[in-house]
Amino acid sequence: MDLSASLLHPTPTPQSEEDELAWIRLLRSRRVGVATFFRLLTEHGSAQAALEALPEVAAQAGVKDYTPCPPEVAEAEHRRARFAGAKMVTWGTPNYPELLSEIADPPPFFWAMGDIALLHRPMVALIGARNASSIGLRMTRKLSQDLSDAGFTIVSGLARGVDTVAHQVALEAGHTIAVMAGGVDVIYPKENTVLAEDIGRKGLRLSEQPPGLTPQARHFPRRNRLISGLARAVVVVEAAAKSGSLITARNALDQGRDVLAVPGHPFDARASGCNFLIRDGAALVRGAQDVIDAIGPAIAADTNEDANASAQATPPQVEENARPKDKRTLAQTAALHSQILARLGPSPLAEDQLIRDLGDQTGAGSGDILPELVNLELEGRITRQPGGLLSRAQ
C-alpha cells in the first residue's frame, strides 16, 4: 500500500481515555514495534481499528493464533500511571516535543511526571561515565551550571556519575529532564531516589516503558535514543571506548544532532571514548561557550498555553519526514527477521559481512537491514559483541 497520500491526513491522536487505552494495547501487542505501530495507525485510521485488524494482519505474516494485548493489561498500565501522577504524552499532540517527533523511531507515546512545559524548551544532553573521575565531575558541574544559565534545559539518564551531577546542578540552576530506562515511577539506581523525586517536582521525568517496569539491560539502548532525540546537541564528558554514552552519541549522529566531547588524558580509559569521538569529527568542548558556538544560543520557548492555542487552531499533520520511513509490510519484516536469524548462529559474524550477504540474497540495503538488527537486538534475539560482531542469542 502506498502511504504517501495517507500520511497527509490529520494525526488520529487520542481524544478520550478509551483512545489512550487503544494506543497502549496496540503498542504493547506482540511483534508491534514503533514502525509497525505507525504503519497500522496510518493504514487503519485509528488504534482501535488497527487492533481489530491485527490478528488478520499477523496471519498474513505467517503468525497463527495471534492475540493483541489484552484490555486488562492496558487498563492496569493506565491506572498505575494515573496513581503515580504521570501524564500520557502522545505523538502529534501539542505536548509532544518537536525534535523528538522528527527522529526515525519516535515513541508513539511516553509517560511524563513533572513540568510538561519543559518539553518545549531548548535542550542539551549531558552524559558520561558512571565511574567518572573527579575532574570529569568538576567539568560536568561547570557545563551544567553554565548551560543552564544560558537558558538550556539539561537532559540526561539519571545514571550514576556524570548523569547524577548534571541533573543535580541543573535542578538548582535551571531545569532538567531525566529520561528513564524503566517505568517512570521506578527509580534506578536506588541511591538517586531523592534526586528523582526532586526532578519529578521541579523538573521532568519521562519514560516510554510501562509504569512499574524494572529496567533491564536491553532497555537502556532504547532509552538512549530518546536522550539524544530530545536534545539539540549531545555533550559527552567521559566515556569508555565501549559504553552506553557512545551508543547515545551514535544515535545523535544518526538523528542529525551535534555531538561534542570533552577531551581526556590518553592513558585514562574513561576518556578513550571521548577522544575517539573527537578524532572522528566531534567538536571539542572546553566549556559551555563551545557548545553554544556549535548550536547557537538558546531560543526562548513559547509558553505551553501558546503552544496549545496554536495546535488547536491548526490540527497537527502527519508529515512524511516526521514518520518512520519503513513501509515494509509485516510479512516482509518477518521474512527479513527470519533471513537474519538464519544466517546467525552461536559463532560471531561480522555485521558488515551479514549486511553484504543479505543484500546479495534479498536485495535489501543497509538502511533496511540495520533497523531490524537493532530491533532483534532489543528483543534479545541476537547479541552484539565487541568488534562489530553479531551472534544469535542462545
PDB file of N, CA, C and O in Angstrom, residues 5-13 15 23 41-42 45-46 91-92 314-319 323:
ATOM      1  N   ALA A   5       0.018   9.307   0.340  1.00  0.00           N
ATOM      2  CA  ALA A   5      -1.167  10.160   0.400  1.00  0.00           C
ATOM      3  C   ALA A   5      -1.772  10.159   1.789  1.00  0.00           C
ATOM      4  O   ALA A   5      -2.135  11.201   2.328  1.00  0.00           O
ATOM      5  N   SER A   6      -1.830   8.968   2.410  1.00  0.00           N
ATOM      6  CA  SER A   6      -2.475   8.892   3.723  1.00  0.00           C
ATOM      7  C   SER A   6      -1.668   9.589   4.794  1.00  0.00           C
ATOM      8  O   SER A   6      -2.206   9.993   5.824  1.00  0.00           O
ATOM      9  N   LEU A   7      -0.345   9.772   4.577  1.00  0.00           N
ATOM     10  CA  LEU A   7       0.474  10.441   5.574  1.00  0.00           C
ATOM     11  C   LEU A   7       0.121  11.911   5.707  1.00  0.00           C
ATOM     12  O   LEU A   7       0.549  12.575   6.651  1.00  0.00           O
ATOM     13  N   LEU A   8      -0.656  12.444   4.772  1.00  0.00           N
ATOM     14  CA  LEU A   8      -1.018  13.854   4.844  1.00  0.00           C
ATOM     15  C   LEU A   8      -2.290  14.091   5.640  1.00  0.00           C
ATOM     16  O   LEU A   8      -2.675  15.227   5.860  1.00  0.00           O
ATOM     17  N   HIS A   9      -2.976  13.035   6.057  1.00  0.00           N
ATOM     18  CA  HIS A   9      -4.194  13.211   6.820  1.00  0.00           C
ATOM     19  C   HIS A   9      -3.872  13.618   8.252  1.00  0.00           C
ATOM     20  O   HIS A   9      -2.791  13.327   8.764  1.00  0.00           O
ATOM     21  N   PRO A  10      -4.792  14.288   8.948  1.00  0.00           N
ATOM     22  CA  PRO A  10      -4.538  14.663  10.333  1.00  0.00           C
ATOM     23  C   PRO A  10      -4.232  13.449  11.196  1.00  0.00           C
ATOM     24  O   PRO A  10      -4.760  12.370  10.992  1.00  0.00           O
ATOM     25  N   THR A  11      -3.327  13.648  12.149  1.00  0.00           N
ATOM     26  CA  THR A  11      -2.935  12.577  13.045  1.00  0.00           C
ATOM     27  C   THR A  11      -4.130  12.087  13.857  1.00  0.00           C
ATOM     28  O   THR A  11      -4.811  12.882  14.500  1.00  0.00           O
ATOM     29  N   PRO A  12      -4.400  10.775  13.862  1.00  0.00           N
ATOM     30  CA  PRO A  12      -5.518  10.255  14.666  1.00  0.00           C
ATOM     31  C   PRO A  12      -5.116  10.146  16.128  1.00  0.00           C
ATOM     32  O   PRO A  12      -4.947   9.050  16.670  1.00  0.00           O
ATOM     33  N   THR A  13      -4.904  11.272  16.780  1.00  0.00           N
ATOM     34  CA  THR A  13      -4.454  11.280  18.166  1.00  0.00           C
ATOM     35  C   THR A  13      -5.603  10.916  19.109  1.00  0.00           C
ATOM     36  O   THR A  13      -6.776  11.126  18.790  1.00  0.00           O
ATOM     37  N   GLN A  15      -8.493  11.006  21.664  1.00  0.00           N
ATOM     38  CA  GLN A  15      -9.419  12.049  22.079  1.00  0.00           C
ATOM     39  C   GLN A  15     -10.110  11.708  23.395  1.00  0.00           C
ATOM     40  O   GLN A  15     -10.861  12.522  23.924  1.00  0.00           O
ATOM     41  N   TRP A  23      -4.307   2.914  22.173  1.00  0.00           N
ATOM     42  CA  TRP A  23      -2.905   3.159  21.801  1.00  0.00           C
ATOM     43  C   TRP A  23      -1.985   2.266  22.626  1.00  0.00           C
ATOM     44  O   TRP A  23      -1.026   1.693  22.097  1.00  0.00           O
ATOM     45  N   LEU A  41      -1.483   2.374  12.267  1.00  0.00           N
ATOM     46  CA  LEU A  41      -2.326   3.532  12.563  1.00  0.00           C
ATOM     47  C   LEU A  41      -2.690   4.278  11.284  1.00  0.00           C
ATOM     48  O   LEU A  41      -3.831   4.716  11.109  1.00  0.00           O
ATOM     49  N   THR A  42      -1.710   4.409  10.397  1.00  0.00           N
ATOM     50  CA  THR A  42      -1.962   5.105   9.133  1.00  0.00           C
ATOM     51  C   THR A  42      -2.891   4.309   8.229  1.00  0.00           C
ATOM     52  O   THR A  42      -3.801   4.858   7.616  1.00  0.00           O
ATOM     53  N   GLY A  45      -6.488   4.015  10.307  1.00  0.00           N
ATOM     54  CA  GLY A  45      -7.156   5.241  10.717  1.00  0.00           C
ATOM     55  C   GLY A  45      -7.286   5.463  12.196  1.00  0.00           C
ATOM     56  O   GLY A  45      -7.487   6.590  12.638  1.00  0.00           O
ATOM     57  N   SER A  46      -7.206   4.413  13.011  1.00  0.00           N
ATOM     58  CA  SER A  46      -7.279   4.562  14.465  1.00  0.00           C
ATOM     59  C   SER A  46      -6.653   3.332  15.101  1.00  0.00           C
ATOM     60  O   SER A  46      -6.534   2.270  14.469  1.00  0.00           O
ATOM     61  N   TRP A  91       2.163  11.127  20.442  1.00  0.00           N
ATOM     62  CA  TRP A  91       2.702  11.685  19.199  1.00  0.00           C
ATOM     63  C   TRP A  91       1.610  12.512  18.498  1.00  0.00           C
ATOM     64  O   TRP A  91       0.466  12.106  18.422  1.00  0.00           O
ATOM     65  N   GLY A  92       2.010  13.689  17.990  1.00  0.00           N
ATOM     66  CA  GLY A  92       1.083  14.505  17.222  1.00  0.00           C
ATOM     67  C   GLY A  92       0.248  15.459  18.055  1.00  0.00           C
ATOM     68  O   GLY A  92      -0.566  16.193  17.502  1.00  0.00           O
ATOM     69  N   THR A 314      -4.573  24.841  14.363  1.00  0.00           N
ATOM     70  CA  THR A 314      -4.132  24.037  13.228  1.00  0.00           C
ATOM     71  C   THR A 314      -3.842  22.637  13.709  1.00  0.00           C
ATOM     72  O   THR A 314      -2.821  22.406  14.337  1.00  0.00           O
ATOM     73  N   PRO A 315      -4.741  21.688  13.459  1.00  0.00           N
ATOM     74  CA  PRO A 315      -4.512  20.322  13.925  1.00  0.00           C
ATOM     75  C   PRO A 315      -3.186  19.787  13.408  1.00  0.00           C
ATOM     76  O   PRO A 315      -2.811  20.062  12.261  1.00  0.00           O
ATOM     77  N   PRO A 316      -2.425  19.070  14.251  1.00  0.00           N
ATOM     78  CA  PRO A 316      -1.132  18.543  13.811  1.00  0.00           C
ATOM     79  C   PRO A 316      -1.294  17.589  12.649  1.00  0.00           C
ATOM     80  O   PRO A 316      -2.238  16.808  12.597  1.00  0.00           O
ATOM     81  N   GLN A 317      -0.393  17.701  11.685  1.00  0.00           N
ATOM     82  CA  GLN A 317      -0.432  16.855  10.494  1.00  0.00           C
ATOM     83  C   GLN A 317       0.646  15.784  10.592  1.00  0.00           C
ATOM     84  O   GLN A 317       1.702  16.008  11.148  1.00  0.00           O
ATOM     85  N   VAL A 318       0.379  14.658   9.990  1.00  0.00           N
ATOM     86  CA  VAL A 318       1.355  13.591   9.914  1.00  0.00           C
ATOM     87  C   VAL A 318       2.232  13.854   8.704  1.00  0.00           C
ATOM     88  O   VAL A 318       1.896  13.475   7.593  1.00  0.00           O
ATOM     89  N   GLU A 319       3.314  14.584   8.909  1.00  0.00           N
ATOM     90  CA  GLU A 319       4.200  14.889   7.791  1.00  0.00           C
ATOM     91  C   GLU A 319       5.072  13.680   7.487  1.00  0.00           C
ATOM     92  O   GLU A 319       5.504  12.975   8.378  1.00  0.00           O
ATOM     93  N   ARG A 323       7.575  10.827  10.041  1.00  0.00           N
ATOM     94  CA  ARG A 323       7.139   9.452  10.230  1.00  0.00           C
ATOM     95  C   ARG A 323       8.306   8.510  10.030  1.00  0.00           C
ATOM     96  O   ARG A 323       9.209   8.787   9.228  1.00  0.00           O
TER      97      ARG A 323
END
